[in-house]
């Protein structure tokens, strides 16, 4: 058995480099980058990004008011990049299967849509005359294609109305064909922003329709609705960004987007439907964060130390609590220190258990990467890899994970990196692979759960997971990471050194406004970088 | 699916007398002239490497014994190096380079187009030939480089099929139009609507990828790729409408809908996103054989000429169930790490098992019951590239310093035998294949090109 950790984990994560230098996230010392160059950050290559699976189905709901279950269709899931999230513009793939799915889903979505209602809303007349169907195309096109329909495109759609007429059908049948074509339009499938007249590297401010689109995907993970587009059309959206962001945050679509964000940030999508209690486990986490964000609108850092949870009866039993109800009910966990806050949710623990025999490392890396926004680069040197293999302590040694990885970390070769993330994983020593609380492992070794943490601004010893969680809740480094993750998701790309400026400024605003989710989304929405278009090469 | 079911399927295929040779399909699929073998190329990937020890004695060792019956039709090319570093990262890097010869920019994508795709777009771009890609190792598409083997370019994978029924549908569903008389007027109208919608979609993408487009070159390339995929979809849809006569391969009975089985891991079960099907599936062997049968049938019928196959994935973590009885309870990947020349730990048995899978596919192509129009068997007239992502002259298997590849068949142009090209690159090999197929003198990263191998007649 190889490595300073388990093989399977390394193969899956490719994250361990025992001689590597830690690299911080985008935050840190505020950079001296104010100036034109620093402002040229923007969304990067996002000017030509394809909608993700979630964005696509969410957008169908916005424009057609249909609620299709994504799992019923063969639209491939998007890649998750090692830095997290499935919406990295540079890593979005396009396969024939995806294009076939767009065709099939467009047909099904229109079949389910209230086309008569759409015609009633968007057509000023329904005779089979050019002015009638051109008017419909223009108005419904503004919504579906997120901007005005060009003359050339109107011709394409008009042919479909003519076809319906040839077949002896009426306006509504023609409208349905137009909608099917629009749903496969590049303006629906992609987020396109014009670069006419710009040179590579030059920035410009978004136009009104681009702004509507950026705001809606930021808050709703979906296409803009009619109100946003009407404001864009009237030229008043820019003056109403705050109000529109607040309106969107109050809409149920924002909760849907938030769940999708949380699912990816915490890797909850790694927990399948078939996993026992998996749905209940995820629901606990969603409900915890939703309460703090939507009902209470409080500091998001409270999630780490929250002692109240909504649990199903089955999950309560799994936690060793007498169930209050078979369905979900609120439980006071103030006397249950092993179930304090987000990090002790079974969903979070199970999702980050890639290999049960090295869960300590899986979880330690999660804390380092996704809560401190710091990482260790993967090893590139094969000789180093071979040397590491020689040091590994076999999983069958009968030692606890703490003991096994402790032995390995005594090696100088391993200490550099394992010294960073192993201590973070020790906090979760007393949790099995499914997130169950345990006090001894399969070899009968007692598990204690204490350790030290020395990352970012946290430098403390902890006796148990409660002290660990409390330390993280008080950490500015972690709070900055919370903000950075949202910026990364909003921008749809990896964060780098050039993003230090925007990250620092967004965090400053988030911090000054009580670190609420609303404050974070507002800070991203109004930041100049978010409103800048850069020409992609 | 039981063995019985698979046999029943094959029996059914035989009784409906799948046509040979496939002359009726020639116009439809733009085949070569009668008597001349059309160019064909298939790559076959297996995961977790082939160390020097297993190949240094040719086919006389136990690991390569399954390939021995085909050695007169095989070129074994030993000693190549990949220009990559990265330990465990080599699983994806080596896989991403297989059939492409380019450094991958990330785990999401190889560095560019695969050889099968170049052959397909160069030699069959105007035909309805299927670029057929199947795999029996699933990673849920993530990381994509370990799952997709056929790529049009960076971030542009071609479809990869796993389930035999999907392979069957791709071959006989897409390419065998229904009886024209079976369509109702309403069905005909719906087909016409669909074609017109797609026509409109094509126009939109064409407009945005044209010189009039207000978007950068990178964005136009993205739109242009999408355009080609919609065009392909439209072509097939039009084919449905015009009801071209079916190819002379009659459609056999569909196989049962079997899904590769696999036990749950700690957190994932079959069907879940990110779940790995691998060599651990109880019916893995059966899936491989059925898909191999179907793939061979697609080649015989002229439905496909270019594509990829994969019979396991690099870095997977599932033991081979059939080997448990021999005491091998770890996956090939896990065994590869501590494997040494001095101490076999079962890795050799695993690799031999994989060579049996390779041999099965070759045997289907080499079946004399299905003579090729150009003479010989389908294998004789097809270039089959066989390889893996790792190879070492030393102990631990996670290196790329001694890579072994095979070219089977060779399309009548590539010599059989054992060839040592120590230190040469994979790009030299791919460039040799490329030249043999008249696809250009070079394929892969130019910096890694040192010249062609002297393998081509």
Coordinates of C-alpha atoms in Angstrom, one line a residue, chain B residues 35 48 78 97 107 126 150 189 228 248 251 313 330 386 389 435 440 453:
Chain B
X35 CA -12.8 -4.9 -53.3
X48 CA -3.5 0.7 -14.9
X78 CA 7.9 -1.3 -26.7
X97 CA -2.7 11.3 -24.2
X107 CA -8.5 16.6 -15.8
X126 CA -20.0 13.8 -45.4
X150 CA -12.8 10.2 -28.5
X189 CA -45.5 15.8 -39.9
X228 CA -21.5 21.0 -36.4
X248 CA -28.0 -4.5 -45.9
X251 CA -31.5 -5.4 -37.6
X313 CA -10.1 2.7 -16.4
X330 CA -7.7 -6.0 -4.7
X386 CA -4.1 -1.0 -28.1
X389 CA -1.8 5.0 -19.6
X435 CA 0.7 8.8 -42.1
X440 CA -0.9 13.8 -42.3
X453 CA 8.6 4.4 -36.9

